[in-house]
Each structure stands twice: as structure tokens, then as C-alpha cells.
mmCIF file of C-alpha atoms in Angstrom:
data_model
loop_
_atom_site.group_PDB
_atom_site.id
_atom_site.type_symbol
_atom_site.label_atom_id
_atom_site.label_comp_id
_atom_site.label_asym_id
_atom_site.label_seq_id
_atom_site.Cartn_x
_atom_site.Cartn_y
_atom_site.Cartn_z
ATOM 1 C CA UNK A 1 -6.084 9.803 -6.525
ATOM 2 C CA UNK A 2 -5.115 9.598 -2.987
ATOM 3 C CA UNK A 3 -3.818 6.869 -1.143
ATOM 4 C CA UNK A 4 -3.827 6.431 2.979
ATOM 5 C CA UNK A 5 -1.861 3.428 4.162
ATOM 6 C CA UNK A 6 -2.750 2.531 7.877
ATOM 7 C CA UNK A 7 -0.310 0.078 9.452
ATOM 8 C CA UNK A 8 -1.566 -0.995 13.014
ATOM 9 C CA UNK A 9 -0.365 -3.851 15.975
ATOM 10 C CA UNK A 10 -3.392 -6.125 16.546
ATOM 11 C CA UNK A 11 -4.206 -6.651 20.213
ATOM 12 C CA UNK A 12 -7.652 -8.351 20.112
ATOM 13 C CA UNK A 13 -8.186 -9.969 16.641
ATOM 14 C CA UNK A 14 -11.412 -11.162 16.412
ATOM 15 C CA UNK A 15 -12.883 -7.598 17.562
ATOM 16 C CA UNK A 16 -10.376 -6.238 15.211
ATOM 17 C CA UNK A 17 -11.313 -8.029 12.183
ATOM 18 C CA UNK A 18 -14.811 -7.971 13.255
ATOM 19 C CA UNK A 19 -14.558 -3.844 12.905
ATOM 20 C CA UNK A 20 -12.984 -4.287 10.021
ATOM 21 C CA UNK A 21 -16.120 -5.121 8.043
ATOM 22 C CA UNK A 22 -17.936 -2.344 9.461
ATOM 23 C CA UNK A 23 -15.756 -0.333 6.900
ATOM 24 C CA UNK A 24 -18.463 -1.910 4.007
ATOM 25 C CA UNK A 25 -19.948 1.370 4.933
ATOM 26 C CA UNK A 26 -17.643 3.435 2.899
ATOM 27 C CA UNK A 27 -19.625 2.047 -0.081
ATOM 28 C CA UNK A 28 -21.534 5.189 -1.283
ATOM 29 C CA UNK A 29 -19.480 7.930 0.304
ATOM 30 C CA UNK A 30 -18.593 10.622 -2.111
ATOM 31 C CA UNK A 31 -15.348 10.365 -3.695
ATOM 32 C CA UNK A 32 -14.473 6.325 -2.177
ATOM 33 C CA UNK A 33 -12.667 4.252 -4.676
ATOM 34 C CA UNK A 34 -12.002 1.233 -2.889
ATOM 35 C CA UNK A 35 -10.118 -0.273 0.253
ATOM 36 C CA UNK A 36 -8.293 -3.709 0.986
ATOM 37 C CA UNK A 37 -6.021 -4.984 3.136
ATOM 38 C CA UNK A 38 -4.707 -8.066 5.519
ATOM 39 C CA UNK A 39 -2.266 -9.303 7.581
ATOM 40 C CA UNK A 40 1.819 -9.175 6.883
ATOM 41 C CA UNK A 41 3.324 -12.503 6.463
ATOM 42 C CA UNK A 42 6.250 -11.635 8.266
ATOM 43 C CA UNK A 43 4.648 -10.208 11.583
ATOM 44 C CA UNK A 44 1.345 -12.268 11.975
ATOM 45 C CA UNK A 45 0.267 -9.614 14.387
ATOM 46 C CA UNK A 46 0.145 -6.748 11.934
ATOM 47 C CA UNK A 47 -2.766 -5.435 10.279
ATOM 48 C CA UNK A 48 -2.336 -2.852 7.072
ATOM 49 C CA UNK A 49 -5.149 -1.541 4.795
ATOM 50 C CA UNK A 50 -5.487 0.858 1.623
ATOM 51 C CA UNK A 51 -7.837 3.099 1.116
ATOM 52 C CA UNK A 52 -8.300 4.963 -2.099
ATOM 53 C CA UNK A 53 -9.920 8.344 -2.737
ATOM 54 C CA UNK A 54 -10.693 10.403 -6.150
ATOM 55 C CA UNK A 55 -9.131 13.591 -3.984
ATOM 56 C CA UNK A 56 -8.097 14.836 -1.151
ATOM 57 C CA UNK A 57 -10.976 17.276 -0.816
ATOM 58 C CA UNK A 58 -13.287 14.113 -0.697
ATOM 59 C CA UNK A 59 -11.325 12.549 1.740
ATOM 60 C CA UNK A 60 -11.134 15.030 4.347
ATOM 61 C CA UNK A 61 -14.897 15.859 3.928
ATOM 62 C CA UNK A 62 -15.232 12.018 4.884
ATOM 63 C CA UNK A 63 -12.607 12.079 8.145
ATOM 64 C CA UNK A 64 -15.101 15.413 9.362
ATOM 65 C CA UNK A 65 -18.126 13.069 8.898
ATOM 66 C CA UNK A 66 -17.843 9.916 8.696
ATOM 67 C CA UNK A 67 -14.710 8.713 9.838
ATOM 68 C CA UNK A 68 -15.711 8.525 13.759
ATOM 69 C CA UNK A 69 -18.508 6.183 13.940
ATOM 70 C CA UNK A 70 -17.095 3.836 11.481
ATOM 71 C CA UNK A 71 -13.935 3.695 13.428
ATOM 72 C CA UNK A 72 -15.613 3.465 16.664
ATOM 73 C CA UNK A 73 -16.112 -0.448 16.764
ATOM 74 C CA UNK A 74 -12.613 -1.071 16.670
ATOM 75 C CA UNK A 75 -11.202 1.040 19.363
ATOM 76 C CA UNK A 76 -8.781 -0.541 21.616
ATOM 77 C CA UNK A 77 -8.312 -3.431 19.253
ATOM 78 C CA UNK A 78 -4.968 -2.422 17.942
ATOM 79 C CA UNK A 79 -1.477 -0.142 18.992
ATOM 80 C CA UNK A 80 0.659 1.637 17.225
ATOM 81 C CA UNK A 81 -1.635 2.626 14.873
ATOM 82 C CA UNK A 82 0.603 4.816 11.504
ATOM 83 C CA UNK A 83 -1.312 6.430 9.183
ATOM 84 C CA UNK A 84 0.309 8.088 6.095
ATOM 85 C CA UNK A 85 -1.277 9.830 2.938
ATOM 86 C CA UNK A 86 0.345 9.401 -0.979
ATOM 87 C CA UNK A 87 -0.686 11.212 -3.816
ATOM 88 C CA UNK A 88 -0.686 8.908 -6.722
ATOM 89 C CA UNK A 89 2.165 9.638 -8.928
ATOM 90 C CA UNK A 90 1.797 6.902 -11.656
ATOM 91 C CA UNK A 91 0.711 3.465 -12.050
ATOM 92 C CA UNK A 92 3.515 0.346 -12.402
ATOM 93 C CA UNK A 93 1.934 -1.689 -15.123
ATOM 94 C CA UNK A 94 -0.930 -0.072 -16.686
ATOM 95 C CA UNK A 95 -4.857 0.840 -15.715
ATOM 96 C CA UNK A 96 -4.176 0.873 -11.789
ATOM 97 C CA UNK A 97 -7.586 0.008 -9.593
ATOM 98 C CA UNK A 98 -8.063 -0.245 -6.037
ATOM 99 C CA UNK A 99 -9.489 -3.649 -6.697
ATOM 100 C CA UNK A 100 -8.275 -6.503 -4.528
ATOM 101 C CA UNK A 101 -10.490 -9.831 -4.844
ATOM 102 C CA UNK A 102 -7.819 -11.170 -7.770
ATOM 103 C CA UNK A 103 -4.668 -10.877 -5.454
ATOM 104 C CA UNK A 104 -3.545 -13.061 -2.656
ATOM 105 C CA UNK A 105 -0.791 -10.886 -1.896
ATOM 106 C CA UNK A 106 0.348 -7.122 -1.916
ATOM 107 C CA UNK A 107 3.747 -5.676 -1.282
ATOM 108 C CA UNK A 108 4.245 -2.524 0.448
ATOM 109 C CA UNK A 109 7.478 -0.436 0.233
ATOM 110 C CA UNK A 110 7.607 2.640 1.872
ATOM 111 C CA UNK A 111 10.761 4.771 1.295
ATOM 112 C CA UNK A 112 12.363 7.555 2.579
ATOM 113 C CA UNK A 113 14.679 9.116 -0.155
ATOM 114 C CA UNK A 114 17.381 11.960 0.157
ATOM 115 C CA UNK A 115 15.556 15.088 -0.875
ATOM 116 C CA UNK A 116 18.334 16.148 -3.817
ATOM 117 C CA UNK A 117 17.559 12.323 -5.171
ATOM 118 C CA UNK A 118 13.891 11.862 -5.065
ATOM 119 C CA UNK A 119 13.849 12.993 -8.861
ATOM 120 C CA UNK A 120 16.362 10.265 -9.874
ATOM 121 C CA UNK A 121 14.473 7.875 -7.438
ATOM 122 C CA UNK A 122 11.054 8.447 -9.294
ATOM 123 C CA UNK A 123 12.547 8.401 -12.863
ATOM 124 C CA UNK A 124 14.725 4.867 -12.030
ATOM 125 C CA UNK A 125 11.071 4.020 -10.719
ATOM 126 C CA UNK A 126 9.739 4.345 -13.935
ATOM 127 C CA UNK A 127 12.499 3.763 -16.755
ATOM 128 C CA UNK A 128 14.016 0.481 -14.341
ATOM 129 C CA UNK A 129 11.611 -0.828 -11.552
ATOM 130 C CA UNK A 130 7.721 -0.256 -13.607
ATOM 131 C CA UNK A 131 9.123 -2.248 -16.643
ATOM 132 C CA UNK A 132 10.878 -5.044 -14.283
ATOM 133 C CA UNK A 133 7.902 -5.550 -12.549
ATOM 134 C CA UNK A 134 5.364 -4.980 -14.882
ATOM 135 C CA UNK A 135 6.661 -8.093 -16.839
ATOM 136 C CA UNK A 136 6.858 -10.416 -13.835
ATOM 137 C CA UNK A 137 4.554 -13.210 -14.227
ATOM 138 C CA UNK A 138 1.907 -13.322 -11.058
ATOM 139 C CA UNK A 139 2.456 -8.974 -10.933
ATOM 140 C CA UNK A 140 -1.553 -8.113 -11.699
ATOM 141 C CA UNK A 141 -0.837 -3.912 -11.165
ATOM 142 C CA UNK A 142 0.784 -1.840 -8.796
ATOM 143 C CA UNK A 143 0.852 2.016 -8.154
ATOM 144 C CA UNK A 144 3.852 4.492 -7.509
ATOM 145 C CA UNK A 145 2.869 7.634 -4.670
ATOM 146 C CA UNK A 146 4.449 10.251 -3.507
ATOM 147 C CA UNK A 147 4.042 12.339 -0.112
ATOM 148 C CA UNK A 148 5.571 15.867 0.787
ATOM 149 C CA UNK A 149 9.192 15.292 2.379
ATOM 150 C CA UNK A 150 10.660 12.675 -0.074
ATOM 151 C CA UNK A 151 8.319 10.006 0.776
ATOM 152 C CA UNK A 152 7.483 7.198 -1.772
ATOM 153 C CA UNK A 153 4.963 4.578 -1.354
ATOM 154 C CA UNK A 154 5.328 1.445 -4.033
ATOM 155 C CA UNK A 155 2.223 -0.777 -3.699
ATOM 156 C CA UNK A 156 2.076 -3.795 -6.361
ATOM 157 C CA UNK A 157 -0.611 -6.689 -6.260
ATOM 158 C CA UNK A 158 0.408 -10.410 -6.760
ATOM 159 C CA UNK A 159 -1.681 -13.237 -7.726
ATOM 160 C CA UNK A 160 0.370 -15.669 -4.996
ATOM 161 C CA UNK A 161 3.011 -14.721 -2.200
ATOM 162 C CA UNK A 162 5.224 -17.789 -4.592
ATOM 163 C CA UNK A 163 4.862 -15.514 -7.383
ATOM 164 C CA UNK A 164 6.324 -12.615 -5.749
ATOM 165 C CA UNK A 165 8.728 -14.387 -4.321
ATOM 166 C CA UNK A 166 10.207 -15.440 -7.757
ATOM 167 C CA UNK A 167 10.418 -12.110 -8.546
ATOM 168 C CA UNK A 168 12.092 -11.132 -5.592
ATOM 169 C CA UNK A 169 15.034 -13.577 -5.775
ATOM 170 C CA UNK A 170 16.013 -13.567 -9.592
ATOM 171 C CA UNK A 171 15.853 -9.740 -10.259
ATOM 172 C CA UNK A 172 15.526 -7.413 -7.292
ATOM 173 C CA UNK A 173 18.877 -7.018 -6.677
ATOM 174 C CA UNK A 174 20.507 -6.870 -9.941
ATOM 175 C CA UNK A 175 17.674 -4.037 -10.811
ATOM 176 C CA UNK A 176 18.501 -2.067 -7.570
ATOM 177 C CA UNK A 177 22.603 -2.366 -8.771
ATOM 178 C CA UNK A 178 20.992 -0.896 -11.972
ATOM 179 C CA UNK A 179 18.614 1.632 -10.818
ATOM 180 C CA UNK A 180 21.296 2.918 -8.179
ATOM 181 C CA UNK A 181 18.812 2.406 -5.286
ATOM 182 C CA UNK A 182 21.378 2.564 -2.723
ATOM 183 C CA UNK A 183 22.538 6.156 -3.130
ATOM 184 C CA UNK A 184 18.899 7.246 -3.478
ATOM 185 C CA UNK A 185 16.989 5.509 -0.401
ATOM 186 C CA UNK A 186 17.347 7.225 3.545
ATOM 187 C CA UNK A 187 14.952 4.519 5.315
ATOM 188 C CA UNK A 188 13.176 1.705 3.017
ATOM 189 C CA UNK A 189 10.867 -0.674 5.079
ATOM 190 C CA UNK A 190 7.837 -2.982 3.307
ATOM 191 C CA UNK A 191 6.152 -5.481 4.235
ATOM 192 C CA UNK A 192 3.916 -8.187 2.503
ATOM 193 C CA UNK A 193 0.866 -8.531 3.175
ATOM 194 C CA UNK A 194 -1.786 -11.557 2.807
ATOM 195 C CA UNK A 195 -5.079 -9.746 1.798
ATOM 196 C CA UNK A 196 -7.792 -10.899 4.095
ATOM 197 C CA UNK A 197 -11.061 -10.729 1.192
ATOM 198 C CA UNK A 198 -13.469 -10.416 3.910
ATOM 199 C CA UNK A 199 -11.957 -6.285 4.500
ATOM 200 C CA UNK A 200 -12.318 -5.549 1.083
ATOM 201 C CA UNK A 201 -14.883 -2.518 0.325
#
């Protein structure tokens, strides 16, 4: 499965969120899984969404096509507009689905790793972070992904922002001490993000 993340800065909101549910016409193209997204907590002004595709041979069939005229209604709504692609490495928690309408919250962590510890990174991912997580009360699934370059995308779903926020303060950093995040992690920036159910597809 592929992943694209799109982080953007919201200049005209209404317009913006009023293109937003133009993207219901994904529904039926080939290869689609799902999309979701909303508004970070921390920075009212920005937007992120997820899109999910069975390959990336269906996806790039859909930017040659598609892509344009969906996109068209929100031009010059938003700036500094990132866009970044993940290969789905494995799931944290079990069965992950690009579904959204259960979750009030996401977080997003996007790290950059040093390229002689990105296999140490993934493993402590798996063996430290999945099981941590996974057993947080309010954690409904998550996914681990991976782009060329050391790049890691962690994506988890909550069922409230307090929820995550429990989690946050009793175990994040004693599992990073563990998990030896430090000496693995270049550039780590996330975000999260209060789904808006109206942009889910």
C-alpha cells in the first residue's frame, strides 16, 4: 500500500475546506483505498490529509488523469503545500485500514533517521514502539512507512486527543530511553491532527 501525506498552510478556509469535499470523487478510481484528514491542534492554520493507494502504479495512473480537475477547486486556498509518498512497511497494532470515521484524532511523526540506523530504527519500531502503543487504551490502529532516503512516516489513530495525550505523558519517553531513539533520529517533526469527518473519502 502506498501512503501520500500532504501537509499545506490554509489561506482561505472556507474555499479550502469547501475543495476538500470535492475529493468524494476519488470514490471509484482504480486502486483508491481511502483518504482522511483535518486540522493540527497545534497550528490551527494547518491542513494535512492521507491518502491511501493499493500501489504505486495505481496512483500515478490517477495523478496523469485525475488528479488536475479534482485539485482545481482549491487552488490558491493554501501555501506551502509538502507532499511526501511512504510505502507501507507494517501495521502498529494489527489489520491497518485507511478508515477514519472512529477517530477524533491522528498523530503524525515524520522522521528523518541516519542512514547506517534506519534498520535499528524500524526493528525498535516494531519490538519497542508497535507493542507500547498497540496496548494504549484510546490507540484504534496505526501504520509504520518507509520512503527512499531514511524516511519514516508513523501514523496512529486515537479515539480522543485526551487519550493520546495519556499515552504521551506516562510512556513516551521512558520507551524512547529504551528504544534508543535519540542516536537513531536526524530530524523528527509530527503533528496532531483533529480529523475533520466531512474530508473523509
Amino acid at each position: 500500500m502506498l501512503v501520500k501525506w500532504i501537509r499545506c498552510t490554509v489561506v482561505d478556509r472556507r474555499g479550502f475546506e469547501r475543495g476538500q469535499r470535492k475529493w468524494a470523487g476519488l470514490l471509484g478510481e482504480p486502486g483508491f483505498r481511502g483518504q482522511g484528514g483535518g486540522w493540527s491542534r497545534s497550528r490551527p492554520d494547518v491542513a494535512h490529509i492521507f491518502a491511501f493507494w493499493e500501489s504505486r502504479a495505481f496512483y500515478d495512473s490517477f495523478m496523469a488523469r485525475s488528479h488536475d480537475r479534482l485539485a482545481a477547486s482549491q487552488v490558491g486556498t493554501f501555501r506551502d503545500g509538502q507532499v511526501k509518498l511512504f510505502d507501507h512497511r507494517f501495521d502498529v497494532k494489527t489489520g491497518f485500514e485507511p478508515r477514519f470515521a472512529d477517530a477524533d484524532v491522528a498523530r503524525v511523526a515524520h522522521c528523518r533517521v541516519h542512514e547506517d540506523r534506519a534498520e535499528h530504527f524500524a526493528l525498535m519500531q516494531e519490538k519497542v514502539w508497535n507493542p507500547a502503543m498497540a496496548g494504549s487504551p484510546g490507540m484504534l490502529r496505526g501504520m509504520f512507512g518507509e520512503a527512499p532516503g531514511s524516511e519514516f512516516l508513523v501514523l496512529s489513530m486515537w479515539q480522543s486527543a485526551a487519550e493520546h495525550g495519556k499515552y504521551r505523558e506516562e510512556r513516551v519517553e521512558r520507551l524512547g530511553l529504551r528504544a534508543r531513539t535519540a542516536a537513531d533520529v536526524a530530524a523528527l517533526n509530527g503533528d496532531v491532527v483533529r480529523l475533520e469527518p466531512s474530508w473523509t473519502v
